[in-house]
Amino acid sequence: GAVVSQHPSWVICKSGTSVKIECRSLDFQATTMFWYRQFPKQSLMLMATSNEGSKATYEQGVEKDKFLINHASLTLSTLTVTSAHPEDSSFYICSGKRGGSYNEQFFGPGTRLTVL
Amino acid sequence: GENVEQHPSTLSVQEGDSAVIKCTYSDSASNYFPWYKQELGKGPQLIIDIRSNVGEKKDQRIAVTLNKTAKHFSLHITETQPEDSAVYFCAASMGITGGGNKLTFGTGTQLKVEL
C-alpha cells in the first residue's frame, strides 16, 4: 500500500514553455501533498505544501507564479513549471501524506525535467 | 526552524559488515524521525521511522535509535548486502501537531557495500 505515481517520468522542453507534472496517490487519499526539488548529489528541498481544495503554501524563495500547484482531489496534485528556463532543470518529486497519520510521507518516483 | 545534520556523507563497508549513519536535529519539538533510501534516479523510499515516545525500533536488518536528550538518532544496518548500496536520508518533523507536517531532511549518506 501507499503508492504514489508521477507522470511523466522525464520531460525535455524548450526554454519558455510550460510543463505540467502529475502526482497521484494510487491506493490512499492524500490530504496533504508536498512538492520537492532535488539537484544532483543534493538533498530534497521542499518547494510547497498543498492541501486538497486549498491554495498551496510555498517555501521561502520559491516563486508561486512560476511553480503553479493544484490539489483538486485527494488523489491528484499537479505542478506546472511556467516559462521554464535551463536553471529549472532538476528532479521534481512529490509525496503524499495520509489523513490522520502521524506524518508518514510516501514519495513518487520523481520527474526529471530538462529545459534546453 | 529545524536543522538536521547527517554524517557521514559517504560510507563504504564490506558485504556482511554493519553500517551506521547518524543524524542530529535542533528543534526539541520534533517528534517523528523517518529514514529514506533513495536509489539513483528514483524517489525516496521510507525504510523505517521512529516516534519520540520510543528509543529504538527494529525491522529485520534495519534498526533506528533515538536519544531525545542529545537530539540525535541513528540508522543501523546489519549484514549489509550489495543491494543496500544507495543514498540514505534522515528527516525530522513535528508530526501532526505542528510545523505543517513538513519534513526537514539531512544532507544524505552515500552507502556503498563492496563485495
Short mmCIF file of C-alpha atoms in Angstrom, two decimals:
data_model
loop_
_atom_site.label_atom_id
_atom_site.label_comp_id
_atom_site.label_asym_id
_atom_site.label_seq_id
_atom_site.Cartn_x
_atom_site.Cartn_y
_atom_site.Cartn_z
CA GLY A 1 0.00 0.00 0.00
CA ALA A 2 0.82 3.73 -0.01
CA VAL A 3 1.89 4.03 -3.62
CA VAL A 4 2.44 7.37 -5.31
CA SER A 5 2.91 7.75 -9.04
CA GLN A 6 4.21 10.64 -11.11
CA HIS A 7 3.79 11.43 -14.75
CA PRO A 8 5.79 11.97 -16.80
CA SER A 9 8.91 10.27 -15.51
CA TRP A 10 11.04 12.55 -17.64
CA VAL A 11 10.44 15.50 -19.91
CA ILE A 12 12.57 17.65 -22.17
CA CYS A 13 11.24 21.03 -23.21
CA LYS A 14 12.37 24.24 -24.83
CA SER A 15 13.08 27.34 -22.83
CA GLY A 16 9.95 29.46 -22.37
CA THR A 17 7.45 26.64 -22.48
CA SER A 18 5.35 25.33 -19.60
CA VAL A 19 5.44 21.82 -18.24
CA LYS A 20 2.86 20.04 -16.10
CA ILE A 21 3.75 17.20 -13.76
CA GLU A 22 1.07 15.00 -12.22
CA CYS A 23 1.27 13.30 -8.83
CA ARG A 24 -1.26 10.65 -7.90
CA SER A 25 -1.79 8.62 -4.74
CA LEU A 26 -2.93 5.26 -6.07
CA ASP A 27 -4.20 3.43 -3.02
CA PHE A 28 -4.79 6.06 -0.38
CA GLN A 29 -6.24 9.50 0.00
CA ALA A 30 -3.57 12.13 0.40
CA THR A 31 -4.95 15.01 2.43
CA THR A 32 -1.63 16.77 2.03
CA MET A 33 0.82 16.58 -0.82
CA PHE A 34 4.30 18.02 -0.97
CA TRP A 35 6.49 19.00 -3.88
CA TYR A 36 10.27 18.80 -3.68
CA ARG A 37 13.12 19.65 -5.98
CA GLN A 38 16.42 17.80 -5.92
CA PHE A 39 19.62 18.79 -7.67
CA PRO A 40 22.33 16.22 -8.39
CA LYS A 41 24.04 14.86 -5.29
CA GLN A 42 21.96 17.10 -3.04
CA SER A 43 19.17 16.61 -0.57
CA LEU A 44 15.49 17.18 -1.17
CA MET A 45 14.36 20.78 -0.99
CA LEU A 46 10.72 21.37 -0.14
CA MET A 47 9.05 23.72 -2.59
CA ALA A 48 5.46 23.78 -1.38
CA THR A 49 2.79 22.08 0.66
CA SER A 50 -0.71 21.65 -0.69
CA ASN A 51 -3.89 20.57 0.99
CA GLU A 52 -6.83 19.34 -1.04
CA GLY A 53 -9.06 22.19 -2.05
CA SER A 54 -6.78 24.88 -0.64
CA LYS A 55 -4.09 27.13 -2.01
CA ALA A 56 -0.59 25.79 -1.73
CA THR A 57 1.85 27.12 0.85
CA TYR A 58 5.19 27.92 -0.74
CA GLU A 59 8.58 27.84 0.95
CA GLN A 60 10.60 30.99 1.13
CA GLY A 61 12.34 31.72 -2.14
CA VAL A 62 10.01 29.62 -4.29
CA GLU A 63 8.10 31.71 -6.83
CA LYS A 64 4.44 30.80 -6.62
CA ASP A 65 3.69 32.35 -10.01
CA LYS A 66 6.34 30.21 -11.62
CA PHE A 67 5.54 26.93 -9.91
CA LEU A 68 1.76 26.56 -10.01
CA ILE A 69 0.36 23.87 -7.77
CA ASN A 70 -3.15 22.49 -7.91
CA HIS A 71 -4.54 19.90 -5.50
CA ALA A 72 -8.00 19.37 -6.88
CA SER A 73 -8.72 15.99 -5.30
CA LEU A 74 -7.48 13.71 -2.55
CA THR A 75 -5.57 11.63 -5.08
CA LEU A 76 -4.19 14.17 -7.53
CA SER A 77 -1.87 17.15 -7.35
CA THR A 78 -0.21 18.89 -10.26
CA LEU A 79 2.86 21.08 -10.53
CA THR A 80 3.16 23.36 -13.53
CA VAL A 81 6.50 24.95 -14.26
CA THR A 82 5.65 28.07 -16.24
CA SER A 83 8.04 29.68 -18.72
CA ALA A 84 10.70 27.12 -17.90
CA HIS A 85 14.37 28.06 -18.19
CA PRO A 86 17.51 25.91 -18.08
CA GLU A 87 18.01 26.69 -14.38
CA ASP A 88 14.68 24.96 -13.70
CA SER A 89 16.17 21.69 -14.88
CA SER A 90 16.01 19.37 -11.90
CA PHE A 91 14.47 16.23 -10.42
CA TYR A 92 10.97 17.02 -9.12
CA ILE A 93 9.49 14.67 -6.54
CA CYS A 94 6.08 14.69 -4.91
CA SER A 95 4.91 12.97 -1.76
CA GLY A 96 1.56 12.29 -0.21
CA LYS A 97 0.53 12.11 3.42
CA ARG A 98 -2.40 10.03 4.53
CA GLY A 99 -5.04 11.80 6.55
CA GLY A 100 -4.71 11.13 10.25
CA SER A 101 -1.30 9.51 10.01
CA TYR A 102 1.48 10.79 12.19
CA ASN A 103 3.47 12.24 9.37
CA GLU A 104 4.29 9.34 7.08
CA GLN A 105 5.04 10.67 3.63
CA PHE A 106 5.19 8.40 0.64
CA PHE A 107 7.17 9.60 -2.31
CA GLY A 108 6.63 9.31 -6.01
CA PRO A 109 9.34 8.09 -8.38
CA GLY A 110 10.24 11.60 -9.47
CA THR A 111 10.19 13.52 -12.74
CA ARG A 112 13.39 14.52 -14.47
CA LEU A 113 12.91 17.91 -16.16
CA THR A 114 15.45 19.12 -18.69
CA VAL A 115 14.99 22.57 -20.17
CA LEU A 116 17.00 23.28 -23.30
CA GLY B 1 13.30 26.32 12.03
CA GLU B 2 14.50 22.76 12.26
CA ASN B 3 18.03 21.89 11.15
CA VAL B 4 19.14 18.30 10.56
CA GLU B 5 22.77 17.31 10.20
CA GLN B 6 23.80 13.92 8.85
CA HIS B 7 27.11 12.07 8.95
CA PRO B 8 29.00 10.62 7.24
CA SER B 9 28.40 11.89 3.71
CA THR B 10 29.88 8.71 2.25
CA LEU B 11 30.30 5.29 3.79
CA SER B 12 31.94 2.20 2.34
CA VAL B 13 31.60 -1.17 4.04
CA GLN B 14 32.36 -4.74 3.15
CA GLU B 15 29.45 -7.03 2.45
CA GLY B 16 28.26 -8.56 5.69
CA ASP B 17 29.53 -5.73 7.87
CA SER B 18 27.33 -3.25 9.69
CA ALA B 19 26.72 0.35 8.67
CA VAL B 20 25.77 3.20 10.96
CA ILE B 21 24.53 6.62 9.89
CA LYS B 22 24.00 9.38 12.42
CA CYS B 23 21.79 12.47 12.45
CA THR B 24 21.27 15.32 14.86
CA TYR B 25 18.36 17.73 14.97
CA SER B 26 17.97 21.14 16.53
CA ASP B 27 14.29 21.55 17.42
CA SER B 28 13.29 19.72 20.59
CA ALA B 29 9.66 19.86 19.40
CA SER B 30 10.41 17.38 16.60
CA ASN B 31 8.82 14.04 17.36
CA TYR B 32 8.88 11.98 14.18
CA PHE B 33 12.07 10.73 12.53
CA PRO B 34 11.88 8.74 9.28
CA TRP B 35 14.70 7.27 7.23
CA TYR B 36 14.56 7.07 3.46
CA LYS B 37 16.55 5.09 0.93
CA GLN B 38 16.98 6.61 -2.50
CA GLU B 39 18.37 4.70 -5.44
CA LEU B 40 19.77 6.52 -8.43
CA GLY B 41 17.08 8.20 -10.50
CA LYS B 42 14.26 7.14 -8.18
CA GLY B 43 12.18 8.70 -5.44
CA PRO B 44 12.96 8.15 -1.75
CA GLN B 45 11.54 5.04 -0.15
CA LEU B 46 10.58 5.00 3.52
CA ILE B 47 12.51 2.19 5.18
CA ILE B 48 11.90 2.80 8.87
CA ASP B 49 10.71 5.53 11.18
CA ILE B 50 10.61 6.24 14.87
CA ARG B 51 8.47 8.44 17.06
CA SER B 52 9.71 10.27 20.09
CA ASN B 53 7.89 8.06 22.56
CA VAL B 54 10.26 5.15 21.88
CA GLY B 55 14.02 4.84 21.96
CA GLU B 56 14.58 2.06 19.48
CA LYS B 57 12.82 0.29 16.65
CA LYS B 58 13.93 -2.68 14.62
CA ASP B 59 12.80 -4.23 11.37
CA GLN B 60 14.83 -7.24 10.31
CA ARG B 61 18.32 -5.96 9.41
CA ILE B 62 17.46 -2.33 9.99
CA ALA B 63 17.20 -0.53 13.32
CA VAL B 64 16.87 3.05 14.41
CA THR B 65 17.76 4.51 17.79
CA LEU B 66 16.69 7.85 19.20
CA ASN B 67 18.23 9.88 22.00
CA LYS B 68 15.86 12.74 22.71
CA THR B 69 18.08 14.30 25.34
CA ALA B 70 21.00 14.57 22.98
CA LYS B 71 18.73 15.20 19.98
CA HIS B 72 20.29 12.59 17.79
CA PHE B 73 19.13 9.46 16.04
CA SER B 74 20.92 6.76 14.13
CA LEU B 75 20.27 4.17 11.45
CA HIS B 76 21.88 0.76 11.85
CA ILE B 77 22.05 -1.74 9.00
CA THR B 78 23.42 -5.17 9.84
CA GLU B 79 24.68 -7.87 7.49
CA THR B 80 24.89 -5.40 4.64
CA GLN B 81 24.29 -6.60 1.11
CA PRO B 82 25.18 -5.04 -2.26
CA GLU B 83 21.54 -4.08 -2.77
CA ASP B 84 21.79 -1.86 0.30
CA SER B 85 24.00 0.47 -1.73
CA ALA B 86 22.09 3.74 -2.13
CA VAL B 87 21.76 7.22 -0.67
CA TYR B 88 20.12 7.31 2.74
CA PHE B 89 18.38 10.40 4.12
CA CYS B 90 17.25 11.05 7.65
CA ALA B 91 14.49 13.54 8.36
CA ALA B 92 12.72 15.17 11.26
CA SER B 93 9.21 16.51 11.70
CA MET B 94 6.94 17.85 14.36
CA GLY B 95 4.24 15.40 13.33
CA ILE B 96 0.64 16.39 13.03
CA THR B 97 0.77 18.79 15.91
CA GLY B 98 2.91 21.43 14.34
CA GLY B 99 5.34 22.50 11.67
CA GLY B 100 2.78 22.00 8.96
CA ASN B 101 3.77 18.36 8.71
CA LYS B 102 6.93 19.37 6.93
CA LEU B 103 9.91 17.06 6.86
CA THR B 104 13.37 18.56 7.24
CA PHE B 105 15.92 16.33 5.53
CA GLY B 106 19.54 15.64 6.31
CA THR B 107 22.14 16.02 3.59
CA GLY B 108 22.28 12.33 2.76
CA THR B 109 24.78 9.48 3.07
CA GLN B 110 26.03 7.58 0.05
CA LEU B 111 26.40 3.99 1.24
CA LYS B 112 28.46 1.60 -0.85
CA VAL B 113 28.57 -2.06 0.03
CA GLU B 114 31.58 -3.70 -1.52
CA LEU B 115 31.90 -7.37 -2.33
#
